[in-house]
mmCIF file of C-alpha atoms and ligand atoms in Angstrom:
data_model
loop_
_atom_site.group_PDB
_atom_site.id
_atom_site.type_symbol
_atom_site.label_atom_id
_atom_site.label_comp_id
_atom_site.label_asym_id
_atom_site.label_seq_id
_atom_site.Cartn_x
_atom_site.Cartn_y
_atom_site.Cartn_z
ATOM 1 C CA MET A 20 10.202 -16.955 7.332
ATOM 2 C CA MET A 21 10.730 -13.205 7.313
ATOM 3 C CA ARG A 22 8.328 -11.342 5.060
ATOM 4 C CA LYS A 23 9.284 -7.901 3.817
ATOM 5 C CA GLN A 24 7.998 -5.204 6.193
ATOM 6 C CA PHE A 25 6.938 -1.829 4.793
ATOM 7 C CA ALA A 26 6.358 1.601 6.237
ATOM 8 C CA ALA A 27 4.597 3.341 3.359
ATOM 9 C CA ALA A 28 3.833 7.055 3.493
ATOM 10 C CA ASN A 29 0.753 8.027 1.492
ATOM 11 C CA TRP A 30 0.845 11.795 1.254
ATOM 12 C CA LYS A 31 -2.383 11.933 -0.784
ATOM 13 C CA MET A 32 -3.015 15.464 -2.165
ATOM 14 C CA ASN A 33 -1.031 17.315 0.483
ATOM 15 C CA LEU A 34 2.108 19.464 0.843
ATOM 16 C CA THR A 35 3.750 22.074 -1.358
ATOM 17 C CA TYR A 36 6.963 21.241 -3.165
ATOM 18 C CA GLN A 37 9.001 23.008 -0.470
ATOM 19 C CA GLN A 38 7.203 21.195 2.353
ATOM 20 C CA ALA A 39 7.684 17.917 0.522
ATOM 21 C CA ALA A 40 11.420 18.531 0.187
ATOM 22 C CA GLU A 41 11.742 19.278 3.907
ATOM 23 C CA LEU A 42 9.753 16.233 4.950
ATOM 24 C CA LEU A 43 11.799 13.905 2.736
ATOM 25 C CA LYS A 44 15.001 15.339 4.100
ATOM 26 C CA ALA A 45 13.910 14.934 7.708
ATOM 27 C CA VAL A 46 12.836 11.311 7.287
ATOM 28 C CA ILE A 47 15.823 10.263 5.223
ATOM 29 C CA SER A 48 18.352 11.820 7.568
ATOM 30 C CA ALA A 49 16.938 9.876 10.546
ATOM 31 C CA ASP A 50 18.711 6.719 11.624
ATOM 32 C CA LEU A 51 16.128 4.052 10.848
ATOM 33 C CA GLU A 52 17.960 0.715 10.748
ATOM 34 C CA LEU A 53 16.448 -0.379 7.468
ATOM 35 C CA ASN A 54 17.437 -3.481 5.549
ATOM 36 C CA GLU A 55 16.244 -5.681 2.723
ATOM 37 C CA ASN A 56 13.209 -6.770 4.740
ATOM 38 C CA ARG A 57 12.484 -3.440 6.386
ATOM 39 C CA VAL A 58 11.869 -0.709 3.849
ATOM 40 C CA VAL A 59 10.261 2.719 3.500
ATOM 41 C CA LEU A 60 8.040 3.854 0.620
ATOM 42 C CA PHE A 61 7.028 7.397 -0.193
ATOM 43 C CA ALA A 62 3.803 7.488 -2.204
ATOM 44 C CA VAL A 63 3.932 11.094 -3.340
ATOM 45 C CA PRO A 64 1.926 13.193 -5.818
ATOM 46 C CA PHE A 65 3.114 12.793 -9.434
ATOM 47 C CA PRO A 66 4.867 16.181 -9.659
ATOM 48 C CA TYR A 67 7.046 15.259 -6.661
ATOM 49 C CA LEU A 68 8.225 11.857 -7.869
ATOM 50 C CA GLU A 69 11.440 13.248 -9.314
ATOM 51 C CA LEU A 70 12.116 15.190 -6.134
ATOM 52 C CA ALA A 71 11.548 12.063 -4.035
ATOM 53 C CA ASN A 72 13.682 10.009 -6.399
ATOM 54 C CA GLY A 73 16.481 12.523 -6.019
ATOM 55 C CA SER A 74 16.421 11.890 -2.269
ATOM 56 C CA VAL A 75 15.981 8.127 -2.280
ATOM 57 C CA LEU A 76 17.705 6.680 -5.315
ATOM 58 C CA GLN A 77 21.149 6.690 -3.716
ATOM 59 C CA LYS A 78 19.668 5.232 -0.534
ATOM 60 C CA LYS A 79 19.213 1.521 -0.489
ATOM 61 C CA TYR A 80 16.026 0.838 1.396
ATOM 62 C CA TYR A 81 13.864 3.818 0.470
ATOM 63 C CA PHE A 82 11.632 3.751 -2.574
ATOM 64 C CA THR A 83 9.241 6.089 -4.302
ATOM 65 C CA ALA A 84 5.714 5.074 -5.184
ATOM 66 C CA ALA A 85 3.038 6.644 -7.344
ATOM 67 C CA GLN A 86 -0.425 6.972 -5.818
ATOM 68 C CA ASN A 87 -2.158 5.815 -8.976
ATOM 69 C CA CYS A 88 -1.597 4.971 -12.632
ATOM 70 C CA SER A 89 -3.784 4.578 -15.679
ATOM 71 C CA ASN A 90 -5.303 1.245 -16.635
ATOM 72 C CA LYS A 91 -4.527 2.139 -20.259
ATOM 73 C CA LYS A 92 -1.137 1.604 -21.870
ATOM 74 C CA SER A 93 -0.781 4.967 -23.655
ATOM 75 C CA GLY A 94 -2.571 7.309 -26.016
ATOM 76 C CA ALA A 95 -5.329 9.907 -25.998
ATOM 77 C CA PHE A 96 -6.154 9.959 -22.282
ATOM 78 C CA THR A 97 -5.572 13.574 -21.292
ATOM 79 C CA GLY A 98 -4.524 13.987 -17.685
ATOM 80 C CA GLU A 99 -3.636 10.352 -17.135
ATOM 81 C CA VAL A 100 -0.226 8.948 -16.187
ATOM 82 C CA SER A 101 0.868 5.552 -17.472
ATOM 83 C CA ALA A 102 2.735 2.746 -15.762
ATOM 84 C CA GLU A 103 5.339 2.947 -18.510
ATOM 85 C CA MET A 104 5.975 6.639 -17.733
ATOM 86 C CA LEU A 105 6.390 5.873 -14.045
ATOM 87 C CA LYS A 106 8.760 3.026 -14.731
ATOM 88 C CA SER A 107 10.819 5.280 -17.007
ATOM 89 C CA LEU A 108 11.253 7.601 -13.986
ATOM 90 C CA ASN A 109 12.553 4.690 -11.894
ATOM 91 C CA VAL A 110 9.438 4.536 -9.776
ATOM 92 C CA SER A 111 9.285 1.028 -8.393
ATOM 93 C CA TYR A 112 5.914 0.898 -6.591
ATOM 94 C CA CYS A 113 2.416 2.136 -7.366
ATOM 95 C CA LEU A 114 -0.672 2.215 -5.149
ATOM 96 C CA VAL A 115 -3.600 0.594 -6.913
ATOM 97 C CA GLY A 116 -7.217 0.888 -5.838
ATOM 98 C CA HIS A 117 -6.929 3.087 -2.789
ATOM 99 C CA SER A 118 -10.435 3.437 -1.374
ATOM 100 C CA GLU A 119 -10.417 7.159 -2.218
ATOM 101 C CA ARG A 120 -9.836 6.243 -5.870
ATOM 102 C CA ARG A 121 -12.613 3.684 -5.706
ATOM 103 C CA GLU A 122 -14.995 6.099 -4.009
ATOM 104 C CA HIS A 123 -14.317 9.444 -5.704
ATOM 105 C CA PHE A 124 -13.033 8.332 -9.095
ATOM 106 C CA GLY A 125 -15.232 5.333 -9.783
ATOM 107 C CA GLU A 126 -12.480 2.735 -9.899
ATOM 108 C CA THR A 127 -13.963 -0.742 -10.158
ATOM 109 C CA ASN A 128 -12.449 -4.113 -9.308
ATOM 110 C CA GLU A 129 -12.208 -4.802 -13.054
ATOM 111 C CA MET A 130 -10.273 -1.582 -13.777
ATOM 112 C CA LEU A 131 -8.013 -2.355 -10.845
ATOM 113 C CA SER A 132 -7.301 -5.774 -12.234
ATOM 114 C CA GLU A 133 -6.056 -3.994 -15.380
ATOM 115 C CA LYS A 134 -3.987 -1.582 -13.305
ATOM 116 C CA VAL A 135 -2.348 -4.400 -11.353
ATOM 117 C CA MET A 136 -1.539 -6.177 -14.602
ATOM 118 C CA ILE A 137 -0.112 -3.102 -16.309
ATOM 119 C CA CYS A 138 2.113 -2.330 -13.307
ATOM 120 C CA LEU A 139 3.491 -5.850 -13.461
ATOM 121 C CA THR A 140 3.997 -5.591 -17.211
ATOM 122 C CA TYR A 141 6.301 -2.623 -16.632
ATOM 123 C CA GLY A 142 8.076 -4.139 -13.661
ATOM 124 C CA MET A 143 6.484 -1.972 -10.989
ATOM 125 C CA THR A 144 5.181 -3.465 -7.753
ATOM 126 C CA PRO A 145 1.488 -2.707 -7.301
ATOM 127 C CA VAL A 146 0.418 -2.022 -3.717
ATOM 128 C CA PHE A 147 -3.120 -3.312 -4.078
ATOM 129 C CA CYS A 148 -5.516 -1.733 -1.578
ATOM 130 C CA CYS A 149 -8.635 -3.477 -0.357
ATOM 131 C CA GLY A 150 -10.999 -2.995 2.559
ATOM 132 C CA GLU A 151 -14.657 -2.663 3.477
ATOM 133 C CA PRO A 152 -16.797 0.418 4.124
ATOM 134 C CA LEU A 153 -18.525 0.959 7.460
ATOM 135 C CA GLN A 154 -21.943 -0.459 6.583
ATOM 136 C CA ILE A 155 -20.341 -3.710 5.440
ATOM 137 C CA ARG A 156 -18.465 -3.976 8.744
ATOM 138 C CA GLU A 157 -21.706 -3.271 10.601
ATOM 139 C CA GLN A 158 -23.376 -6.135 8.732
ATOM 140 C CA ASN A 159 -20.364 -8.290 9.567
ATOM 141 C CA THR A 160 -19.909 -9.226 5.894
ATOM 142 C CA GLN A 161 -16.403 -7.762 5.553
ATOM 143 C CA ASN A 162 -14.819 -11.126 4.725
ATOM 144 C CA ASP A 163 -17.028 -11.697 1.684
ATOM 145 C CA PHE A 164 -16.555 -8.110 0.582
ATOM 146 C CA VAL A 165 -12.752 -8.248 0.710
ATOM 147 C CA LYS A 166 -12.717 -11.721 -0.837
ATOM 148 C CA LYS A 167 -14.581 -10.359 -3.850
ATOM 149 C CA GLN A 168 -12.064 -7.520 -4.217
ATOM 150 C CA LEU A 169 -9.219 -10.050 -4.189
ATOM 151 C CA ASN A 170 -11.085 -12.424 -6.460
ATOM 152 C CA ASP A 171 -11.880 -9.805 -9.100
ATOM 153 C CA SER A 172 -8.555 -7.963 -9.140
ATOM 154 C CA LEU A 173 -5.872 -10.469 -8.118
ATOM 155 C CA PHE A 174 -7.124 -13.936 -9.000
ATOM 156 C CA PRO A 175 -6.539 -13.329 -12.735
ATOM 157 C CA LEU A 176 -2.794 -13.289 -11.917
ATOM 158 C CA SER A 177 -0.524 -16.305 -11.975
ATOM 159 C CA ALA A 178 1.172 -17.305 -8.721
ATOM 160 C CA GLN A 179 4.445 -15.976 -10.156
ATOM 161 C CA GLN A 180 2.781 -12.605 -10.775
ATOM 162 C CA LEU A 181 1.094 -12.486 -7.385
ATOM 163 C CA LEU A 182 4.489 -12.862 -5.727
ATOM 164 C CA LYS A 183 5.309 -9.400 -7.095
ATOM 165 C CA VAL A 184 2.239 -7.782 -5.488
ATOM 166 C CA VAL A 185 1.988 -6.115 -2.092
ATOM 167 C CA ILE A 186 -1.450 -5.927 -0.468
ATOM 168 C CA ALA A 187 -2.715 -3.189 1.832
ATOM 169 C CA TYR A 188 -5.817 -3.872 3.918
ATOM 170 C CA GLU A 189 -7.459 -0.561 4.718
ATOM 171 C CA PRO A 190 -10.899 -0.648 6.314
ATOM 172 C CA VAL A 191 -12.572 2.448 4.873
ATOM 173 C CA TRP A 192 -14.101 3.359 8.240
ATOM 174 C CA ALA A 193 -10.609 3.671 9.711
ATOM 175 C CA ILE A 194 -9.111 5.919 7.014
ATOM 176 C CA GLY A 195 -8.611 9.491 8.127
ATOM 177 C CA THR A 196 -11.101 9.012 10.941
ATOM 178 C CA GLY A 197 -8.745 8.468 13.849
ATOM 179 C CA LYS A 198 -10.666 5.236 14.382
ATOM 180 C CA THR A 199 -8.040 2.522 14.021
ATOM 181 C CA ALA A 200 -8.991 -1.128 13.682
ATOM 182 C CA THR A 201 -8.141 -3.003 16.851
ATOM 183 C CA ASN A 202 -5.153 -5.315 16.694
ATOM 184 C CA GLU A 203 -7.584 -8.236 16.749
ATOM 185 C CA GLN A 204 -9.644 -6.869 13.845
ATOM 186 C CA ALA A 205 -6.484 -6.237 11.804
ATOM 187 C CA GLN A 206 -4.912 -9.615 12.544
ATOM 188 C CA GLU A 207 -8.194 -11.423 11.863
ATOM 189 C CA MET A 208 -8.637 -9.832 8.427
ATOM 190 C CA HIS A 209 -4.977 -10.205 7.473
ATOM 191 C CA SER A 210 -5.044 -13.867 8.309
ATOM 192 C CA TYR A 211 -8.334 -14.219 6.406
ATOM 193 C CA ILE A 212 -6.764 -12.532 3.340
ATOM 194 C CA ARG A 213 -3.839 -14.927 3.576
ATOM 195 C CA SER A 214 -6.215 -17.894 3.746
ATOM 196 C CA VAL A 215 -8.058 -16.660 0.638
ATOM 197 C CA LEU A 216 -4.736 -16.357 -1.188
ATOM 198 C CA GLU A 217 -3.718 -19.797 0.046
ATOM 199 C CA GLU A 218 -6.903 -21.365 -1.336
ATOM 200 C CA HIS A 219 -6.231 -19.957 -4.778
ATOM 201 C CA PHE A 220 -2.436 -19.729 -5.059
ATOM 202 C CA GLY A 221 -1.210 -22.259 -2.515
ATOM 203 C CA ARG A 222 0.309 -21.977 0.922
ATOM 204 C CA GLU A 223 3.859 -21.170 -0.036
ATOM 205 C CA VAL A 224 2.826 -18.170 -2.115
ATOM 206 C CA SER A 225 0.325 -16.916 0.480
ATOM 207 C CA GLN A 226 2.995 -16.975 3.176
ATOM 208 C CA LYS A 227 5.320 -14.786 1.121
ATOM 209 C CA ILE A 228 2.956 -11.907 0.358
ATOM 210 C CA SER A 229 3.356 -8.771 2.471
ATOM 211 C CA ILE A 230 0.026 -7.448 3.752
ATOM 212 C CA LEU A 231 0.140 -3.912 5.145
ATOM 213 C CA TYR A 232 -2.488 -2.421 7.428
ATOM 214 C CA GLY A 233 -3.793 1.092 6.735
ATOM 215 C CA GLY A 234 -6.302 3.317 8.505
ATOM 216 C CA SER A 235 -5.283 5.776 11.207
ATOM 217 C CA VAL A 236 -1.885 4.246 11.881
ATOM 218 C CA LYS A 237 -0.260 6.639 14.337
ATOM 219 C CA ALA A 238 3.007 6.858 16.228
ATOM 220 C CA ASN A 239 1.243 5.574 19.342
ATOM 221 C CA ASN A 240 -0.487 2.518 17.836
ATOM 222 C CA ALA A 241 1.937 1.374 15.111
ATOM 223 C CA LYS A 242 3.991 -0.878 17.352
ATOM 224 C CA GLU A 243 1.083 -3.048 18.498
ATOM 225 C CA LEU A 244 -0.491 -3.224 15.033
ATOM 226 C CA PHE A 245 2.806 -4.156 13.374
ATOM 227 C CA ALA A 246 3.438 -6.789 16.049
ATOM 228 C CA CYS A 247 0.455 -8.837 14.783
ATOM 229 C CA GLY A 248 1.672 -11.982 13.059
ATOM 230 C CA ASP A 249 0.068 -11.333 9.676
ATOM 231 C CA VAL A 250 0.572 -7.553 9.599
ATOM 232 C CA ASP A 251 3.652 -6.618 7.599
ATOM 233 C CA GLY A 252 3.806 -2.902 8.298
ATOM 234 C CA GLY A 253 1.503 -0.076 7.339
ATOM 235 C CA LEU A 254 0.219 2.345 4.746
ATOM 236 C CA VAL A 255 0.126 5.652 6.549
ATOM 237 C CA GLY A 256 -1.786 8.762 5.508
ATOM 238 C CA GLY A 257 -2.150 11.605 8.010
ATOM 239 C CA ALA A 258 0.730 10.617 10.279
ATOM 240 C CA SER A 259 3.146 10.390 7.336
ATOM 241 C CA LEU A 260 2.926 14.164 6.860
ATOM 242 C CA ASN A 261 4.765 14.751 10.116
ATOM 243 C CA ALA A 262 8.424 13.733 10.091
ATOM 244 C CA SER A 263 8.777 12.752 13.734
ATOM 245 C CA ASP A 264 5.508 10.782 13.734
ATOM 246 C CA PHE A 265 6.421 8.934 10.575
ATOM 247 C CA ILE A 266 9.947 8.213 11.835
ATOM 248 C CA GLU A 267 8.466 6.666 14.949
ATOM 249 C CA ILE A 268 6.151 4.555 12.793
ATOM 250 C CA VAL A 269 9.094 3.301 10.708
ATOM 251 C CA ARG A 270 10.880 2.351 13.937
ATOM 252 C CA ALA A 271 7.821 0.318 14.958
ATOM 253 C CA LEU A 272 8.338 -2.144 12.095
ATOM 254 C CA LYS A 273 9.176 -5.738 13.012
HETATM 255 P P1 PGA B 305 -4.808 7.601 7.351
HETATM 256 O O1 PGA B 305 -4.824 7.167 5.796
HETATM 257 O O2 PGA B 305 -3.535 7.050 7.920
HETATM 258 O O3 PGA B 305 -4.835 9.110 7.330
HETATM 259 O O4 PGA B 305 -6.021 7.004 7.974
HETATM 260 C C1 PGA B 305 -4.393 5.901 5.406
HETATM 261 C C2 PGA B 305 -4.555 5.734 3.920
HETATM 262 O O5 PGA B 305 -5.552 6.219 3.369
HETATM 263 O O6 PGA B 305 -3.700 5.134 3.242
#
């Protein structure tokens, strides 16, 4: 069975509007051989969503994504952006629980469970991020750590709802550090995540969920990482800010 493969650019808090426009143009004008099961996401800062939409909405296999949304529906939450607002802009994906949100903005597994749910309520696909920090990896307890993240934030979903979720495994020690997980480490965790999903949601569902790898994916390591059986593409930070690097990463998809 062919799972959907994703090359997802996570720009984080980078680029001016003009730089963003140029980067979008360069990536979208490249010949990337995309199809239903081989798609590109641009997770851009909120003020650039309309710009990105303008470039991708006529294109079939490119999609915009928000980098975050509120866990609240609407109301007096100054500075927050709701899932309903994003959906009304035709944004179809939203990152949920990126480790930088967990670390710098105090996002807990419980809040992220609410965010996943609210995305699904408004018909947006949450890209749920999980992954262990360095000291957990050093203690070799990463499986338990990631299992708890999945348990707290995704197990409240029904199997039908889980089928609408994309997962990104991003070991925190590999994000922005240039220290990529080895292919073995990535494959091992992805297959573990799938086994945890299988236990709770059944085999058929677990086999259908796309699990992206994130953490120092580069043009020169994407191909081998994406070739791993349980790795369904990548969530790319630093290298997504450079058009030719990101284009090469998209071409590395299965
Ligand atoms: P990186 O970031 O590719 O710069 O390591 C990945 C991410 O945080 O999504």
